[in-house]
DNA sequence: GTCTATAGAGCGATAGAC
DNA sequence: GTCTATCGCTCTATAGAC
């Protein structure tokens, strides 16, 4: 509509671009603040200020504090499980290299990406307390899980696992173990060494290959 | 000091007993309410009313909302891991009976004891956000973990596991897997069947026995 | 579109009656 | 020891200036 004035703005953004940038900055800040203070414990003012804006700007971009949180929950889940799948893909499962890489990933998530696990915990708590978003969270987790499942599936085939073993089941176990160990490391780092996750995966894959075929019936 | 009046109270409690009963009721209610609404999301009035008292009674028994929560965190952790250890103890690890029993326990915790997992999550989030209680939480988890470790230790010996395998490491893996699967079942029950936990444990123990001795150096 | 200022509601904690 | 009433504060969300 009206021509953009050539004010000395950083990169000459159109209005739409500027708004999108504000939204993105607010979402980044929200992820940090919600992770550190919790959804209910964090105030919208804290989130807005962490992004360099005021509460008015926040409410011009999101309907409510809850809407901002739900946007994070459903559209900004940078899932580290996908990275695990890639680590498993680049090396052979059960080898020392894959184990080492996965161990490093776990320690990295637990020690460096300090906001990841608490934010996931906030999502999980919100979802089980507000069942209407349970499906949203499940859907968001399905995609990286599928990636993990694919990698596991081919690995199982390659190492000649019994036919009855379901890749879904193994993927569920691997993901649950990963999350559980990350949390345990935050409580007591010495109990979760860098080698532990890789070691556990080796046990699991060796155990699968060595097992007989009594297929676990998957389903509830 | 003064003789107790024989008022027609339910069971004729001394003052001290009555106060202890009130405290216990408040703690029970706090566990429920904090699990369902979160520590910050729950109000002290909600907790007090859930116990059948007023906020005044609550503050006469606890210094603050936080003190009540910390009392729960440090002294009322009914840990289900201990039950897992007992289930593992009554049967031989790796057998179908032990697997079935552990599967049942996991489903029970996830589906029936609906307040357990969210309350643990609240404890974990509070601890990582308030590092001064990290040790308190770690200490509270150490006891049941030790029980699990003992059972695993004897099981490993009985089934002739390689010498380099540390029972602590296996116990950490088993506990992490348990918690991870319970949480996953709350999101998507169909992905965590009753058989899955037992199956995963079988894989792990078979895998340990079949593994060579490259001991994972435990320690950070 | 973003700011400042504020309305309106709910909360943690305390005081005083009993 | 427990209850009722309330203080003081913080919060979400909105209104109006720019």
Short mmCIF file of C-alpha atoms in Angstrom, two decimals, chain B:
data_model
loop_
_atom_site.label_atom_id
_atom_site.label_comp_id
_atom_site.label_asym_id
_atom_site.label_seq_id
_atom_site.Cartn_x
_atom_site.Cartn_y
_atom_site.Cartn_z
CA UNK B 1 0.56 -29.64 81.40
CA UNK B 2 -3.20 -29.08 81.50
CA UNK B 3 -5.31 -32.21 81.57
CA UNK B 4 -7.07 -32.94 78.29
CA UNK B 5 -10.79 -32.23 78.34
CA UNK B 6 -12.80 -35.28 77.34
CA UNK B 7 -14.66 -33.57 74.55
CA UNK B 8 -16.53 -35.94 72.22
CA UNK B 9 -13.78 -35.83 69.62
CA UNK B 10 -13.60 -38.72 67.20
CA UNK B 11 -10.81 -40.70 68.75
CA UNK B 12 -9.78 -38.52 71.67
CA UNK B 13 -6.56 -37.20 70.27
CA UNK B 14 -4.04 -35.30 72.27
CA UNK B 15 -3.17 -31.88 70.97
CA UNK B 16 0.05 -33.14 69.52
CA UNK B 17 -1.65 -36.02 67.76
CA UNK B 18 -4.29 -33.74 66.32
CA UNK B 19 -1.67 -31.41 64.95
CA UNK B 20 0.28 -34.27 63.46
CA UNK B 21 -2.92 -35.51 61.82
CA UNK B 22 -3.57 -32.08 60.37
CA UNK B 23 -0.04 -31.94 59.03
CA UNK B 24 -0.42 -35.34 57.42
CA UNK B 25 -3.73 -34.41 55.83
CA UNK B 26 -2.25 -31.18 54.52
CA UNK B 27 0.70 -33.05 53.04
CA UNK B 28 -1.58 -35.57 51.34
CA UNK B 29 -3.68 -32.80 49.91
CA UNK B 30 -0.59 -30.89 48.83
CA UNK B 31 0.69 -33.90 46.91
CA UNK B 32 -2.59 -34.16 45.01
CA UNK B 33 -3.02 -30.46 44.33
CA UNK B 34 0.60 -29.75 43.41
CA UNK B 35 0.53 -32.73 41.04
CA UNK B 36 -2.63 -31.50 39.34
CA UNK B 37 -2.02 -27.76 39.16
CA UNK B 38 1.72 -27.46 39.63
CA UNK B 39 3.62 -25.82 42.46
CA UNK B 40 3.23 -22.27 41.19
CA UNK B 41 -0.18 -22.93 39.66
CA UNK B 42 -1.72 -24.21 42.87
CA UNK B 43 -2.81 -21.77 45.57
CA UNK B 44 -2.39 -22.39 49.26
CA UNK B 45 -6.15 -21.97 49.65
CA UNK B 46 -6.73 -24.84 47.23
CA UNK B 47 -4.35 -27.05 49.18
CA UNK B 48 -5.89 -26.15 52.51
CA UNK B 49 -9.46 -26.69 51.30
CA UNK B 50 -8.54 -30.02 49.68
CA UNK B 51 -7.40 -31.10 53.13
CA UNK B 52 -10.52 -29.70 54.78
CA UNK B 53 -8.84 -26.78 56.49
CA UNK B 54 -8.33 -23.07 55.99
CA UNK B 55 -5.22 -21.22 54.95
CA UNK B 56 -4.69 -20.17 58.54
CA UNK B 57 -4.39 -23.80 59.62
CA UNK B 58 -1.93 -24.42 56.84
CA UNK B 59 0.29 -21.54 57.89
CA UNK B 60 0.14 -22.69 61.48
CA UNK B 61 1.69 -25.98 60.35
CA UNK B 62 4.08 -24.78 57.64
CA UNK B 63 6.14 -21.64 57.34
CA UNK B 64 5.27 -21.05 53.70
CA UNK B 65 3.95 -22.63 50.53
CA UNK B 66 7.52 -23.40 49.60
CA UNK B 67 8.24 -25.08 52.95
CA UNK B 68 5.22 -27.31 52.43
CA UNK B 69 6.45 -28.27 48.99
CA UNK B 70 9.96 -28.93 50.22
CA UNK B 71 8.59 -31.13 52.99
CA UNK B 72 6.91 -33.22 50.30
CA UNK B 73 10.02 -33.27 48.17
CA UNK B 74 12.34 -34.41 50.92
CA UNK B 75 10.19 -36.54 53.19
CA UNK B 76 7.22 -37.94 51.33
CA UNK B 77 8.64 -39.43 48.21
CA UNK B 78 6.78 -42.70 47.92
CA UNK B 79 9.12 -44.08 45.37
CA UNK B 80 7.73 -46.61 42.96
CA UNK B 81 11.22 -47.61 41.94
CA UNK B 82 11.40 -49.50 45.20
CA UNK B 83 8.41 -51.56 44.11
CA UNK B 84 10.18 -52.31 40.87
CA UNK B 85 13.14 -53.55 42.86
CA UNK B 86 10.87 -55.80 44.91
CA UNK B 87 9.22 -57.13 41.77
CA UNK B 88 12.65 -57.90 40.39
CA UNK B 89 13.58 -59.55 43.65
CA UNK B 90 10.64 -61.93 43.91
CA UNK B 91 11.29 -63.39 40.47
CA UNK B 92 14.39 -64.08 38.46
CA UNK B 93 15.39 -61.16 36.29
CA UNK B 94 14.93 -61.96 32.65
CA UNK B 95 12.18 -64.47 33.24
CA UNK B 96 8.69 -64.00 31.91
CA UNK B 97 7.22 -63.63 35.41
CA UNK B 98 9.49 -60.75 36.37
CA UNK B 99 8.86 -59.07 33.02
CA UNK B 100 5.11 -59.44 33.39
CA UNK B 101 5.15 -58.07 36.90
CA UNK B 102 7.23 -55.06 35.94
CA UNK B 103 5.00 -54.38 32.96
CA UNK B 104 2.02 -54.38 35.27
CA UNK B 105 3.77 -52.03 37.69
CA UNK B 106 4.56 -49.55 34.94
CA UNK B 107 1.01 -49.54 33.63
CA UNK B 108 -0.25 -49.18 37.17
CA UNK B 109 1.91 -46.16 37.87
CA UNK B 110 1.11 -44.54 34.55
CA UNK B 111 -2.64 -45.20 34.54
CA UNK B 112 -3.73 -45.53 38.15
CA UNK B 113 -1.38 -43.44 40.24
CA UNK B 114 -2.05 -40.42 38.07
CA UNK B 115 -0.45 -37.98 40.49
CA UNK B 116 2.89 -39.74 40.77
CA UNK B 117 4.62 -38.79 37.52
CA UNK B 118 3.53 -35.12 37.45
CA UNK B 119 4.60 -34.66 41.06
CA UNK B 120 8.00 -36.14 40.28
CA UNK B 121 8.23 -33.76 37.34
CA UNK B 122 7.40 -30.83 39.64
CA UNK B 123 10.13 -31.94 42.03
CA UNK B 124 12.63 -32.26 39.21
CA UNK B 125 11.79 -28.85 37.75
CA UNK B 126 11.96 -27.20 41.15
CA UNK B 127 15.31 -28.84 41.90
CA UNK B 128 17.01 -27.81 38.67
CA UNK B 129 15.69 -24.27 39.13
CA UNK B 130 16.72 -24.14 42.77
CA UNK B 131 20.10 -25.88 42.85
CA UNK B 132 20.29 -25.66 46.64
CA UNK B 133 17.76 -28.52 46.80
CA UNK B 134 19.38 -30.62 44.10
CA UNK B 135 21.25 -32.60 46.71
CA UNK B 136 18.09 -33.10 48.72
CA UNK B 137 16.33 -34.61 45.74
CA UNK B 138 19.36 -36.69 44.77
CA UNK B 139 19.57 -38.03 48.32
CA UNK B 140 15.87 -38.90 48.32
CA UNK B 141 16.28 -40.85 45.10
CA UNK B 142 19.42 -42.61 46.27
CA UNK B 143 17.72 -44.94 48.69
CA UNK B 144 15.33 -46.67 46.28
CA UNK B 145 18.04 -46.63 43.66
CA UNK B 146 20.29 -48.54 46.00
CA UNK B 147 17.56 -51.15 46.45
CA UNK B 148 17.26 -51.51 42.71
CA UNK B 149 21.00 -51.69 42.41
CA UNK B 150 21.25 -54.50 44.94
CA UNK B 151 18.67 -56.60 43.14
CA UNK B 152 20.34 -56.01 39.83
CA UNK B 153 23.72 -56.78 41.28
CA UNK B 154 22.71 -60.23 42.53
CA UNK B 155 20.82 -60.93 39.31
CA UNK B 156 23.84 -60.07 37.22
CA UNK B 157 25.99 -62.37 39.31
CA UNK B 158 23.44 -65.19 39.12
CA UNK B 159 23.20 -65.05 35.38
CA UNK B 160 26.95 -64.88 35.00
CA UNK B 161 27.30 -61.40 33.57
CA UNK B 162 30.76 -60.14 32.57
CA UNK B 163 32.69 -58.76 35.50
CA UNK B 164 33.11 -55.29 34.07
CA UNK B 165 29.41 -54.48 34.13
CA UNK B 166 28.58 -52.05 36.90
CA UNK B 167 25.29 -52.56 38.73
CA UNK B 168 25.04 -48.80 39.27
CA UNK B 169 25.08 -48.22 35.54
CA UNK B 170 22.42 -50.85 34.92
CA UNK B 171 20.27 -49.49 37.74
CA UNK B 172 20.51 -46.00 36.27
CA UNK B 173 19.45 -47.30 32.88
CA UNK B 174 16.52 -49.26 34.30
CA UNK B 175 15.27 -46.33 36.37
CA UNK B 176 15.61 -43.87 33.49
CA UNK B 177 13.78 -46.23 31.16
CA UNK B 178 10.99 -46.71 33.66
CA UNK B 179 10.40 -43.01 34.12
CA UNK B 180 10.69 -42.31 30.41
CA UNK B 181 8.15 -44.98 29.52
CA UNK B 182 5.69 -43.85 32.18
CA UNK B 183 5.77 -40.34 30.74
CA UNK B 184 5.45 -41.60 27.19
CA UNK B 185 2.44 -43.68 28.16
CA UNK B 186 0.69 -40.58 29.47
CA UNK B 187 1.09 -38.97 26.07
CA UNK B 188 0.35 -41.96 23.88
CA UNK B 189 -0.77 -45.09 25.75
CA UNK B 190 -0.83 -47.24 22.64
CA UNK B 191 2.89 -46.72 22.12
CA UNK B 192 3.76 -48.21 25.51
CA UNK B 193 2.14 -51.60 25.89
CA UNK B 194 2.08 -53.49 29.16
CA UNK B 195 4.70 -55.86 27.76
CA UNK B 196 7.17 -53.23 26.60
CA UNK B 197 9.07 -52.51 29.82
CA UNK B 198 9.60 -56.17 30.58
CA UNK B 199 10.62 -56.81 27.02
CA UNK B 200 13.18 -54.00 27.11
CA UNK B 201 14.62 -55.35 30.35
CA UNK B 202 14.97 -58.77 28.79
CA UNK B 203 16.85 -57.25 25.89
CA UNK B 204 19.14 -55.38 28.26
CA UNK B 205 19.97 -58.34 30.48
CA UNK B 206 20.42 -60.70 27.57
CA UNK B 207 22.60 -58.08 25.91
CA UNK B 208 24.73 -57.68 29.02
CA UNK B 209 25.32 -61.40 29.32
CA UNK B 210 26.18 -61.68 25.65
CA UNK B 211 28.47 -58.67 25.70
CA UNK B 212 32.22 -58.63 25.94
CA UNK B 213 33.89 -56.93 28.84
CA UNK B 214 34.70 -53.40 27.58
CA UNK B 215 33.79 -51.87 30.92
CA UNK B 216 32.15 -48.45 30.70
CA UNK B 217 34.23 -46.23 32.93
CA UNK B 218 31.72 -44.94 35.41
CA UNK B 219 32.32 -41.46 36.62
CA UNK B 220 32.04 -38.04 35.15
#
